[in-house]
Short mmCIF file of C-alpha atoms in Angstrom, two decimals:
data_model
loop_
_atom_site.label_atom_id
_atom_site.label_comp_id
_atom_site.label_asym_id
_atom_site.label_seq_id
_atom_site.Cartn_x
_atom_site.Cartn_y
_atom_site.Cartn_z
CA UNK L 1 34.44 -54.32 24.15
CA UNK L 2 35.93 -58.06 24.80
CA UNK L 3 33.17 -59.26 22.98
CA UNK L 4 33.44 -56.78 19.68
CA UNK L 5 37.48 -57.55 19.84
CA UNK L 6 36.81 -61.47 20.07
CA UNK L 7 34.44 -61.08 17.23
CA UNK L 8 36.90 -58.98 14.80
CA UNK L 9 39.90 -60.66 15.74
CA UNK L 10 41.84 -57.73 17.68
CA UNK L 11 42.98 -56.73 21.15
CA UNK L 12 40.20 -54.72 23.27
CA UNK L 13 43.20 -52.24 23.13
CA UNK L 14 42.58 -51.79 19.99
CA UNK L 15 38.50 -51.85 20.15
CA UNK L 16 38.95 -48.72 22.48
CA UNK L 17 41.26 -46.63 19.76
CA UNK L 18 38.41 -46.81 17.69
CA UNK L 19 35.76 -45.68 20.13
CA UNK L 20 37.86 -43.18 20.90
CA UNK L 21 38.86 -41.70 17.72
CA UNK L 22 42.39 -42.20 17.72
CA UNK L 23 44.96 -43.86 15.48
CA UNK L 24 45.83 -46.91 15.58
CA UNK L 25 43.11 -48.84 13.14
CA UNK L 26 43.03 -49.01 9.48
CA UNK L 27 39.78 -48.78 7.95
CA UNK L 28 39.00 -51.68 7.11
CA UNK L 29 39.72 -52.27 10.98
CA UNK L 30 37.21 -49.34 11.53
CA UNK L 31 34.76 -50.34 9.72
CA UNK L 32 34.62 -54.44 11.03
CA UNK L 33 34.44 -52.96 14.87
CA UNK L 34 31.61 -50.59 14.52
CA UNK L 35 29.66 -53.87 12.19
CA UNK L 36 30.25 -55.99 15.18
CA UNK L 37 29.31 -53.26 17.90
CA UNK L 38 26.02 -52.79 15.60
CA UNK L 39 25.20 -56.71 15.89
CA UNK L 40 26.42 -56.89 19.23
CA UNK L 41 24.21 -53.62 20.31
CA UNK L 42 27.20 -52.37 21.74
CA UNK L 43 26.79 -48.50 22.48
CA UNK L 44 29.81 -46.83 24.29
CA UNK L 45 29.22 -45.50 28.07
CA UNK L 46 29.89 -41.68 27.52
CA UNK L 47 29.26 -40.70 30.74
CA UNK L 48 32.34 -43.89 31.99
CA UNK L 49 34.57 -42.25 29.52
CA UNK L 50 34.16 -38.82 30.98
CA UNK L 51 34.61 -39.90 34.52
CA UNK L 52 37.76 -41.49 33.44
CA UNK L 53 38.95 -38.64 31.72
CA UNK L 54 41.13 -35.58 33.41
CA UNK L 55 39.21 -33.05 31.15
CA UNK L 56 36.28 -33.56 29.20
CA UNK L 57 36.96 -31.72 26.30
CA UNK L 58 33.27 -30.35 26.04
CA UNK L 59 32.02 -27.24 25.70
CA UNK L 60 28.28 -26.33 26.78
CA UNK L 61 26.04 -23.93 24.47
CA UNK L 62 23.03 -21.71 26.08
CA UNK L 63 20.56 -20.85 23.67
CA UNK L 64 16.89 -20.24 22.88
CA UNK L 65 14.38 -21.47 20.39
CA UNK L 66 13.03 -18.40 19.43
CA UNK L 67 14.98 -17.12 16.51
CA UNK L 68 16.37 -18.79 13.65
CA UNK L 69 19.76 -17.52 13.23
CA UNK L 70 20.20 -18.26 16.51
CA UNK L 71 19.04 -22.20 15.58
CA UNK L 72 22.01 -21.77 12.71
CA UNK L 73 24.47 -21.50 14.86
CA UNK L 74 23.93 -23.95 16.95
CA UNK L 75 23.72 -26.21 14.00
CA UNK L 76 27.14 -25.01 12.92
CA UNK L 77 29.00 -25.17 16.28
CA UNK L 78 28.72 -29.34 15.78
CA UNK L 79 31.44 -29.52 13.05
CA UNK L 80 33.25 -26.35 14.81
CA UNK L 81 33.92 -28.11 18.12
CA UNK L 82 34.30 -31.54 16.38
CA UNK L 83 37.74 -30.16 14.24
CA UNK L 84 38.72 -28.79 17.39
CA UNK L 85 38.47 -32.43 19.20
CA UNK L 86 35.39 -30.96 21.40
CA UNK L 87 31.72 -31.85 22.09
CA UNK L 88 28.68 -30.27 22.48
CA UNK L 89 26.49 -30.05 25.22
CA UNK L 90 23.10 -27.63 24.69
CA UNK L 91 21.10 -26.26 27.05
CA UNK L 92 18.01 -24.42 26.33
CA UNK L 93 16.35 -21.16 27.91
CA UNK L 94 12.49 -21.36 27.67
CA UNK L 95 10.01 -20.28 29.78
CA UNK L 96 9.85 -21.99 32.35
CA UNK L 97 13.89 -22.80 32.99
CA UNK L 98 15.96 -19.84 33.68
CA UNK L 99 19.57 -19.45 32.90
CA UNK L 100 21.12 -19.98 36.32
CA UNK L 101 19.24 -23.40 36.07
CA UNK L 102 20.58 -23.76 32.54
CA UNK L 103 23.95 -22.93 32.81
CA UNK L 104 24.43 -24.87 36.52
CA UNK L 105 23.28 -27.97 34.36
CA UNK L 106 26.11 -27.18 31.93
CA UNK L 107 28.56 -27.14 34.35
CA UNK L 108 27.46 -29.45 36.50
CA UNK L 109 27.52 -31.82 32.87
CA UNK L 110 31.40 -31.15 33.15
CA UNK L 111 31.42 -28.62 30.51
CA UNK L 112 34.71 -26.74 30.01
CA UNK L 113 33.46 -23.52 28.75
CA UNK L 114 29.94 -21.73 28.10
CA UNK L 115 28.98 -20.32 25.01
CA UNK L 116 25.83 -18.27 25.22
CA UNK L 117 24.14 -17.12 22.05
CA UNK L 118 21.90 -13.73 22.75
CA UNK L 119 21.55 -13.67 26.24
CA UNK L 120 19.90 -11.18 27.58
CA UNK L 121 21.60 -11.35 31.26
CA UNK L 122 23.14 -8.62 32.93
CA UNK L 123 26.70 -7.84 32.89
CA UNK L 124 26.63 -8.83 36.70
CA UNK L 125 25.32 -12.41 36.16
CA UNK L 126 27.72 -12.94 32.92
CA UNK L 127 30.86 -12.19 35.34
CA UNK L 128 29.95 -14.53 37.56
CA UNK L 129 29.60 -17.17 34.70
CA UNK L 130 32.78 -16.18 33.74
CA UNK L 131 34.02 -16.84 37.32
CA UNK L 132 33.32 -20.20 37.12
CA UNK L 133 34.62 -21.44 33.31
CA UNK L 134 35.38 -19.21 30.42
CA UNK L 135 32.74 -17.58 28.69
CA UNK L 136 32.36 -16.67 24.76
CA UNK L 137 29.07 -14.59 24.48
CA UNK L 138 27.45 -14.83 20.48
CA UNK L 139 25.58 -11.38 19.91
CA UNK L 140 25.12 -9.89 23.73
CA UNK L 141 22.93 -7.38 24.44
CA UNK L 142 25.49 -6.46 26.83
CA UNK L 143 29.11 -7.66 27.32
CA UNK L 144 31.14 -8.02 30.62
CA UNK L 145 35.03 -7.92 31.98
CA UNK L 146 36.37 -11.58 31.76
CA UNK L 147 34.52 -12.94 28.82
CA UNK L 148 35.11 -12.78 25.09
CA UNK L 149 32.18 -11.86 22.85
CA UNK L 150 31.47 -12.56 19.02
CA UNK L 151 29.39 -10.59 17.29
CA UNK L 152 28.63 -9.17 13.93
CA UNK L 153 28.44 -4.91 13.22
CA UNK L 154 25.03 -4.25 13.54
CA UNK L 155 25.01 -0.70 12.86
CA UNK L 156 26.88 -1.48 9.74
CA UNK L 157 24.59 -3.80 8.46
CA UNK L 158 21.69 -1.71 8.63
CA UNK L 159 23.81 1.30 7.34
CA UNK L 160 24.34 -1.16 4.12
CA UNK L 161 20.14 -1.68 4.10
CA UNK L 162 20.21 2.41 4.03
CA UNK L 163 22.62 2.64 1.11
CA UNK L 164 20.44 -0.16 -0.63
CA UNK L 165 17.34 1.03 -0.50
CA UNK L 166 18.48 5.16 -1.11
CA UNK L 167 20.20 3.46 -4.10
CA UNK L 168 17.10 2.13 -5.28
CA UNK L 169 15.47 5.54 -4.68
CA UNK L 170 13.78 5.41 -1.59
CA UNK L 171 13.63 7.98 1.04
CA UNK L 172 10.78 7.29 3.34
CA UNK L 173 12.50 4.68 4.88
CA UNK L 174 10.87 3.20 8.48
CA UNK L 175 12.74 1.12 10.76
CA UNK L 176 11.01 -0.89 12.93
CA UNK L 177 13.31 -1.94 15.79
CA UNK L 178 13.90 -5.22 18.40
CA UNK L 179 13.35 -2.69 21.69
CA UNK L 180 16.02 -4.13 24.11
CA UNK L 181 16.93 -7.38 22.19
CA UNK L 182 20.36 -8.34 21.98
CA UNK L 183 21.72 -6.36 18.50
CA UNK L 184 18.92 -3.60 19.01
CA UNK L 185 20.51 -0.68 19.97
CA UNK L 186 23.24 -0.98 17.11
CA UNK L 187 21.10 -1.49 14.68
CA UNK L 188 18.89 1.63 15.49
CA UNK L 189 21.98 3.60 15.56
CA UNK L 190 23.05 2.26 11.80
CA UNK L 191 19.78 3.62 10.90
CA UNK L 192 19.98 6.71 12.03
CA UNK L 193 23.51 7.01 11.00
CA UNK L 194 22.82 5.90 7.27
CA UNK L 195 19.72 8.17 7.02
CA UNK L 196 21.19 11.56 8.16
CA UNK L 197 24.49 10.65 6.14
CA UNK L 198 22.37 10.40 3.16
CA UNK L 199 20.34 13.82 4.12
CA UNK L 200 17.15 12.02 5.00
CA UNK L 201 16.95 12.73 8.72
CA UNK L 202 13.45 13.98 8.48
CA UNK L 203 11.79 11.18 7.15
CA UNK L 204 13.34 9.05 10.20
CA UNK L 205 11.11 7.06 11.68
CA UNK L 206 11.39 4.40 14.21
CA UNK L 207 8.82 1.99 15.07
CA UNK L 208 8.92 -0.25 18.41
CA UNK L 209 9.41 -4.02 17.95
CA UNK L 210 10.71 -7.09 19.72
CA UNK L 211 12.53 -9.31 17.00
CA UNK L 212 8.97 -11.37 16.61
CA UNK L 213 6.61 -11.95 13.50
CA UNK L 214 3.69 -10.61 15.69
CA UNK L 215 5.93 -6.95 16.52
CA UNK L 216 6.44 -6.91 12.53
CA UNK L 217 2.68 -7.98 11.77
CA UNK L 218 1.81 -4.52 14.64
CA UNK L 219 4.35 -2.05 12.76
CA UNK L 220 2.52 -3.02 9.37
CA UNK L 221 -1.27 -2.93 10.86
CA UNK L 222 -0.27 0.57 12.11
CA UNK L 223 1.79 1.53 8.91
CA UNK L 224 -1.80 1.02 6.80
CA UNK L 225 -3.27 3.27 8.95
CA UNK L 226 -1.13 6.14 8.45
CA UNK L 227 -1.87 8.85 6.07
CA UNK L 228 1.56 8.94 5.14
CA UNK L 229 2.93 5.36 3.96
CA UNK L 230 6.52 4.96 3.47
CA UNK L 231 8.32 3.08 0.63
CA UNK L 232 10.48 0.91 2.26
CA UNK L 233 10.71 -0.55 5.62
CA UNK L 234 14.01 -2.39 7.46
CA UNK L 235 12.75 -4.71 10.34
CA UNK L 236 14.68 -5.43 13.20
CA UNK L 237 15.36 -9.53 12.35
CA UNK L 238 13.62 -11.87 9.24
CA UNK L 239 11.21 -13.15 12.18
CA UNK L 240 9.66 -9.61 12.16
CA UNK L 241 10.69 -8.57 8.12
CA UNK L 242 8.10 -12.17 7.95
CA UNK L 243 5.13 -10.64 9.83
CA UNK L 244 5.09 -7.30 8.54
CA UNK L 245 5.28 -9.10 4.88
CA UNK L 246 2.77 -11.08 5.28
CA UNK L 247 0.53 -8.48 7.09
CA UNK L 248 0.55 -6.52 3.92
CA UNK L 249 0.26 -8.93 1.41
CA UNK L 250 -2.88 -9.68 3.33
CA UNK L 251 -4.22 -6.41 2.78
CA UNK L 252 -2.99 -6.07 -0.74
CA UNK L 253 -0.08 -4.08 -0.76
CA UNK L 254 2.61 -5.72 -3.43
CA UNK L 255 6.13 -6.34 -2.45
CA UNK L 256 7.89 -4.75 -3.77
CA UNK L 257 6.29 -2.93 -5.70
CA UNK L 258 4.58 -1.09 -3.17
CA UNK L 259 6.73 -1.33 -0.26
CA UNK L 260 10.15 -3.12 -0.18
CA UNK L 261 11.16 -4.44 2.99
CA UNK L 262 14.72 -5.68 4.18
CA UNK L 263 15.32 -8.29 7.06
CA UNK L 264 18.25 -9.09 9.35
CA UNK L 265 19.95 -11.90 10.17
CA UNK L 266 19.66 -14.06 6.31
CA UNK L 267 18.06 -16.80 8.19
CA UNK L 268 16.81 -19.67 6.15
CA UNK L 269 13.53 -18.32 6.61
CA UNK L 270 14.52 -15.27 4.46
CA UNK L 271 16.09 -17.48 1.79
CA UNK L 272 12.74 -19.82 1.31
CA UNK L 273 11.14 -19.14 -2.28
CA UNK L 274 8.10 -17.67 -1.61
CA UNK L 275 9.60 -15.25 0.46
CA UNK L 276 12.52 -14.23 -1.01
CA UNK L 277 13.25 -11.64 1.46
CA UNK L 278 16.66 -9.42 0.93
CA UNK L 279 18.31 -9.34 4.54
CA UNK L 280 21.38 -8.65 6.17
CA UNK L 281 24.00 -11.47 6.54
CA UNK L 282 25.32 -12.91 9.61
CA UNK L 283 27.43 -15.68 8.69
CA UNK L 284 26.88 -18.67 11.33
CA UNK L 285 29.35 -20.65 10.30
CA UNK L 286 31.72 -17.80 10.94
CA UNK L 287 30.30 -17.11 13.81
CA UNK L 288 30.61 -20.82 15.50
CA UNK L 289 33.74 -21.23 14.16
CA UNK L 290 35.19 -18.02 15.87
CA UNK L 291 33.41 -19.06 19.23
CA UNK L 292 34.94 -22.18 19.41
CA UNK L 293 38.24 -20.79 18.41
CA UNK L 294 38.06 -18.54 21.46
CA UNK L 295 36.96 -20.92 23.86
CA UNK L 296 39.89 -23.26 22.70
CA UNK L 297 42.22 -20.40 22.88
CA UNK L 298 41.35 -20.12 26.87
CA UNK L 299 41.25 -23.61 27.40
CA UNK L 300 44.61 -25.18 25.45
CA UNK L 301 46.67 -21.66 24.91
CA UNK L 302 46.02 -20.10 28.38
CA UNK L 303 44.65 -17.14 27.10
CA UNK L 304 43.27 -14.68 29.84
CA UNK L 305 43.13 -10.88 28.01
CA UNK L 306 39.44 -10.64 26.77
CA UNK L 307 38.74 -10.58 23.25
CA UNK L 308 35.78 -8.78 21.07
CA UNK L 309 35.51 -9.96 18.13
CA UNK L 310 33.36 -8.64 14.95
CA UNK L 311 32.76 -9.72 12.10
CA UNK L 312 31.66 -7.41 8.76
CA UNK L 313 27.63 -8.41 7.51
CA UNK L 314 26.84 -8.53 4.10
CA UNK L 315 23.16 -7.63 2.41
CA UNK L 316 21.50 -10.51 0.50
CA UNK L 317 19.31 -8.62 -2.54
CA UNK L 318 16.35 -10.82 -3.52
CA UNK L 319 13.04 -10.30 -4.59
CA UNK L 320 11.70 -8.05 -1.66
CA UNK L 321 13.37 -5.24 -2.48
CA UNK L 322 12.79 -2.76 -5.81
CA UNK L 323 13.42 0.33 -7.71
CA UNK L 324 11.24 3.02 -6.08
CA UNK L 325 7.98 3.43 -8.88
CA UNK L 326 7.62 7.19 -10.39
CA UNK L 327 4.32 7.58 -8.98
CA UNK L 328 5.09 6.99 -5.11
#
């Protein structure tokens, strides 16, 4: 930093207000330290600030790869944490790296507070993540004492997919579920809700699934071979609204003039032209930007009651959804 403040005329006092965000530095000043830091090949020491530091103002994110929405979030949770002077440290669940592992890295990186988007832990293990640093869980299958939780109405979203579809004049509606996957349970329950409420309780019909294209790609191959083939289907996520999709496109069956099917989560993959799948909304801005909120509200307010927080889904209508034809 001597060398970058030599170069632009200032104190290293100064140098370090910029690297640090703070004011101080016009921009002009700004803009002459990070050109001399670029010719220089200065990079700042991160992990020398953070030793420094009393807190490190960073809050670590647990997540998989597997589903899109899920990918969204993370995304948005950048410029969340950022407007709330925070960082953001990910750490991934695959295969072959539990979540102890994953979430001891986290804190062992200094992080302040865990966000975990769709775990699938029990309520045990979340409480004794919450033992060590506060804990916002994004869509849990299952919540526990001493955390907060954001997540969107399931059962209400699907119960809008119902009201959609019996608007359009459907009544052999399928569902085909995400078995134990974190949202699951609600969303079967909408369905069931929404199709008794609209006097269709014997034509419901659930089909197993596990939030993948493969489960959705299984519901339609079995679907086909039915005698009876319904009109409209709601999948469990867009992953498995893709499979079943493309399954029957495969085998000729138009969409939607056929069938029309309805996925969850408006993931870009449901958005995409040449899919133009109608789905259920979950806003991941909204969602980030509530997460962080809560985590911030633990770590700079104090705050120690546990909050749930829920936020209303709205359907997307596109292309994969019709009016239900005379003659089916």
């Amino acid at each position: 930093m001597s060398d970058i403040a030599a170069r632009v005329g200032v104190s290293q006092a100064l140098v370090s207000l910029v690297f640090r965000n703070q004011p101080g530095a016009s921009v002009r000043t700004r803009e002459r330290v990070f050109e001399a830091a670029e010719e220089l090949g200065y990079r700042p020491d991160t992990a020398a600030q953070l030793l420094r530091r009393t807190r490190s103002r960073q809050l670590g994110v647990l997540f998989t790869m597997r589903h899109p929405h899920d990918v969204d979030i993370v995304e948005a949770l950048y410029p969340a944490a950022e407007k709330q002077d925070y960082h953001v440290v990910l750490s991934a669940m695959v295969a072959t790296r539990d979540e102890r592992r994953a979430v001891e890295e986290l804190l062992g990186l200094r992080c302040e507070a865990i966000l975990i988007i769709g775990t699938e832990s029990t309520p045990d293990r979340l409480a004794v993540v919450a033992g060590e640093a506060p804990v916002v869980a994004i869509n849990p299958r299952k919540r526990a004492s001493g955390m907060d939780v954001v997540r969107t109405a399931d059962a209400k979203g699907v119960r809008q997919a119902v009201d959609h579809l019996t608007e359009l004049g459907h009544r052999a509606i399928v569902h085909i579920d995400g078995g134990s996957m974190p949202g699951a349970a609600e969303r079967r329950r909408g369905y069931r809700t929404a199709m008794r409420r609209h006097g269709l309780a014997e034509h419901i019909r659930i089909i197993p699934g596990d939030y993948t294209e493969e489960s959705g790609a299984r519901a339609a191959r079995d679907l086909l071979a039915c005698d009876t083939f319904p009109t409209a289907v709601i999948a469990g996520n867009d992953r498995s609204a893709h499979g079943l999709l493309t399954t029957f496109l495969r085998a000729g069956v138009r969409v939607p003039d056929d069938i029309s099917i309805v996925g969850y989560d408006d993931s870009r993959l449901a958005g995409l032209s040449f899919i133009g799948l109608t789905s259920v909304r979950q806003d991941a801005a909204e969602v980030a930007e509530l997460a962080v909120q809560a985590a911030v509200e633990r770590l700079d307010n104090g705050r120690t009651t546990d909050r749930d927080i829920v936020l209303d889904p709205a359907l997307v209508v596109r292309e994969s959804t019709g009016q239900l034809r005379s003659d089916a």
